[in-house]
Amino acid sequence: MKEILEAIQKIGVRIDSQIKRGETDKAQSFNTSGDQQVKLDILSDQIVEEELKKVSSIKEIISEEKSQPVEVNGKGEFLVAYDPLDGSSLVDVNLSVGSIFGIYRGDYKGENIVGAGYIVYGPRLELVWSGEDGKVILYRWDGEKFNRVEEVKLKEKGKILGPGGTQAKWYPFHKELIDSLFQEGYRLRYSGGMVPDIHQILLKGGGLFAYPATTDKPKGKLRRLFEVFPFALIVERAGGKASNGTRPLLELGYSSYHDTTPCFFGSSYEISRVEETYSANPL
Ligand code: AHM
Ligand code: MG
């Protein structure tokens, strides 16, 4: 899997330099989930495809911007599902965005994910990767190479909260849960980009990121293959938990490539609070 990490490092540098060129225009096209693409979404997807196609251990790839997988090497061992530019609607306001990668064996079920990584395009270029050794490692770009910074580990309980979804569409019990966490002293940390929002929780040692079922989106917004399973693997390997409210996210399968699911990522304490609330309020 090392060659996939190396390809992701090249992708990070290439997409970062495209973002820094300042292009924020919208494209005239929509992705499979119905979101209007920005030109950078399309360009980032092409860059990722180009670099992953050079890796012989990859059998096929699929992305948030593609409706079907693309074959790479029929004899390859890994399937890669990726979101080339997550949070791209934040590009025009110069907030951090990211790329997310899930490495699977066999098919794209949660239980088959064997590695994951994400890149953060922020004031600095950073990469978090978890490969065969099961560790979660933070790397930082110094202008010439990525350097290992530290192993990422979550504590039992954090102090910050990233509650996603339209509040007016939250179920009342979900609102009560979030209100009660704020009452306990949690502070709001939410940018609208899943990558920087979960990155912050991981590096600050804990907290909760939630993108729940809402009355208008009963299956949530975030996509299983490209966003949810990769972060579930990383958060769990860092010692945290990832749940759909009642079950570990990595127990979920998929019926179509762009399936979504409600999702909660965080340290043990916050996820136990989520699961108590959701088991008592079945949807
Ligand atoms: P995208 O892949 O189209 O960028 O959507 C994913 C992003 C996540 O980064 C973020 O958590 C979520 O969408 C926020 O969505 P919204 O602002 O619609 O609630
Ligand atoms: Mg996305």
PDB file of N, CA and C and ligand atoms in Angstrom, residues 31 35 64 83 85-89 165 190 192-195 209 211 217 221-223 227, ligand 1:
ATOM      1  N   ASN A  31     -22.601  16.636 -10.297  1.00  0.00           N
ATOM      2  CA  ASN A  31     -22.126  15.266 -10.061  1.00  0.00           C
ATOM      3  C   ASN A  31     -23.302  14.330  -9.785  1.00  0.00           C
ATOM      4  N   ASP A  35     -24.838  17.787  -6.990  1.00  0.00           N
ATOM      5  CA  ASP A  35     -24.182  19.038  -6.616  1.00  0.00           C
ATOM      6  C   ASP A  35     -23.563  19.676  -7.856  1.00  0.00           C
ATOM      7  N   GLU A  64     -16.383  10.451  -6.109  1.00  0.00           N
ATOM      8  CA  GLU A  64     -17.633  11.184  -5.925  1.00  0.00           C
ATOM      9  C   GLU A  64     -18.065  11.860  -7.227  1.00  0.00           C
ATOM     10  N   ASP A  83     -12.923  11.083  -2.736  1.00  0.00           N
ATOM     11  CA  ASP A  83     -13.565  12.373  -2.989  1.00  0.00           C
ATOM     12  C   ASP A  83     -12.429  13.335  -3.315  1.00  0.00           C
ATOM     13  N   LEU A  85     -12.169  16.540  -4.082  1.00  0.00           N
ATOM     14  CA  LEU A  85     -12.127  17.873  -3.460  1.00  0.00           C
ATOM     15  C   LEU A  85     -13.359  18.051  -2.580  1.00  0.00           C
ATOM     16  N   ASP A  86     -13.237  17.543  -1.376  1.00  0.00           N
ATOM     17  CA  ASP A  86     -14.367  17.645  -0.450  1.00  0.00           C
ATOM     18  C   ASP A  86     -14.479  19.078   0.082  1.00  0.00           C
ATOM     19  N   GLY A  87     -15.723  19.553   0.146  1.00  0.00           N
ATOM     20  CA  GLY A  87     -15.953  20.906   0.660  1.00  0.00           C
ATOM     21  C   GLY A  87     -15.661  21.961  -0.387  1.00  0.00           C
ATOM     22  N   SER A  88     -15.789  21.593  -1.671  1.00  0.00           N
ATOM     23  CA  SER A  88     -15.350  22.522  -2.722  1.00  0.00           C
ATOM     24  C   SER A  88     -16.176  23.807  -2.746  1.00  0.00           C
ATOM     25  N   SER A  89     -17.362  23.804  -2.113  1.00  0.00           N
ATOM     26  CA  SER A  89     -18.133  25.055  -2.070  1.00  0.00           C
ATOM     27  C   SER A  89     -17.456  26.068  -1.139  1.00  0.00           C
ATOM     28  N   GLY A 165     -25.580  19.605   9.220  1.00  0.00           N
ATOM     29  CA  GLY A 165     -26.975  19.473   8.794  1.00  0.00           C
ATOM     30  C   GLY A 165     -27.739  20.753   9.113  1.00  0.00           C
ATOM     31  N   TYR A 190     -17.089  24.332  13.752  1.00  0.00           N
ATOM     32  CA  TYR A 190     -17.708  23.808  12.540  1.00  0.00           C
ATOM     33  C   TYR A 190     -17.446  24.758  11.385  1.00  0.00           C
ATOM     34  N   GLY A 192     -17.957  23.616   7.991  1.00  0.00           N
ATOM     35  CA  GLY A 192     -18.724  23.194   6.819  1.00  0.00           C
ATOM     36  C   GLY A 192     -17.882  22.337   5.886  1.00  0.00           C
ATOM     37  N   GLY A 193     -16.667  22.046   6.285  1.00  0.00           N
ATOM     38  CA  GLY A 193     -15.812  21.118   5.532  1.00  0.00           C
ATOM     39  C   GLY A 193     -15.516  19.926   6.440  1.00  0.00           C
ATOM     40  N   MET A 194     -15.952  18.754   6.002  1.00  0.00           N
ATOM     41  CA  MET A 194     -15.754  17.564   6.831  1.00  0.00           C
ATOM     42  C   MET A 194     -14.265  17.317   7.128  1.00  0.00           C
ATOM     43  N   VAL A 195     -13.422  17.573   6.131  1.00  0.00           N
ATOM     44  CA  VAL A 195     -11.996  17.268   6.326  1.00  0.00           C
ATOM     45  C   VAL A 195     -11.396  18.135   7.432  1.00  0.00           C
ATOM     46  N   PHE A 209     -18.035  15.058  15.668  1.00  0.00           N
ATOM     47  CA  PHE A 209     -18.503  15.582  14.389  1.00  0.00           C
ATOM     48  C   PHE A 209     -19.750  14.786  14.040  1.00  0.00           C
ATOM     49  N   TYR A 211     -23.063  14.362  11.265  1.00  0.00           N
ATOM     50  CA  TYR A 211     -23.912  14.744  10.130  1.00  0.00           C
ATOM     51  C   TYR A 211     -25.103  13.796  10.161  1.00  0.00           C
ATOM     52  N   LYS A 217     -33.318  15.118   4.762  1.00  0.00           N
ATOM     53  CA  LYS A 217     -32.342  14.134   4.259  1.00  0.00           C
ATOM     54  C   LYS A 217     -32.284  12.972   5.243  1.00  0.00           C
ATOM     55  N   LYS A 221     -26.250  13.194   4.444  1.00  0.00           N
ATOM     56  CA  LYS A 221     -25.708  13.755   3.199  1.00  0.00           C
ATOM     57  C   LYS A 221     -24.414  13.069   2.780  1.00  0.00           C
ATOM     58  N   LEU A 222     -23.626  12.637   3.753  1.00  0.00           N
ATOM     59  CA  LEU A 222     -22.254  12.223   3.425  1.00  0.00           C
ATOM     60  C   LEU A 222     -22.232  10.810   2.861  1.00  0.00           C
ATOM     61  N   ARG A 223     -21.382  10.642   1.853  1.00  0.00           N
ATOM     62  CA  ARG A 223     -21.370   9.384   1.085  1.00  0.00           C
ATOM     63  C   ARG A 223     -20.500   8.333   1.758  1.00  0.00           C
ATOM     64  N   GLU A 227     -16.490   9.259   1.725  1.00  0.00           N
ATOM     65  CA  GLU A 227     -16.297  10.156   2.864  1.00  0.00           C
ATOM     66  C   GLU A 227     -16.411   9.431   4.196  1.00  0.00           C
TER      67      GLU A 227
HETATM   68  P1  AHM B   1     -19.106  17.879  -0.976  1.00  0.00           P
HETATM   69  O1  AHM B   1     -18.403  16.555  -1.116  1.00  0.00           O
HETATM   70  O2  AHM B   1     -20.091  18.129  -2.069  1.00  0.00           O
HETATM   71  O3  AHM B   1     -18.154  19.005  -0.758  1.00  0.00           O
HETATM   72  O4  AHM B   1     -20.025  17.750   0.333  1.00  0.00           O
HETATM   73  C1  AHM B   1     -19.473  17.307   1.548  1.00  0.00           C
HETATM   74  C2  AHM B   1     -19.398  18.426   2.556  1.00  0.00           C
HETATM   75  C3  AHM B   1     -18.701  18.047   3.828  1.00  0.00           C
HETATM   76  O5  AHM B   1     -17.359  18.415   3.781  1.00  0.00           O
HETATM   77  C4  AHM B   1     -19.439  18.827   4.871  1.00  0.00           C
HETATM   78  O6  AHM B   1     -19.389  18.228   6.139  1.00  0.00           O
HETATM   79  C5  AHM B   1     -20.837  18.860   4.334  1.00  0.00           C
HETATM   80  O7  AHM B   1     -20.722  18.738   2.928  1.00  0.00           O
HETATM   81  C6  AHM B   1     -21.571  20.122   4.656  1.00  0.00           C
HETATM   82  O8  AHM B   1     -22.734  20.152   3.903  1.00  0.00           O
HETATM   83  P2  AHM B   1     -23.921  21.222   4.089  1.00  0.00           P
HETATM   84  O9  AHM B   1     -23.259  22.545   4.189  1.00  0.00           O
HETATM   85  O10 AHM B   1     -24.754  21.012   2.867  1.00  0.00           O
HETATM   86  O11 AHM B   1     -24.644  20.832   5.345  1.00  0.00           O
END
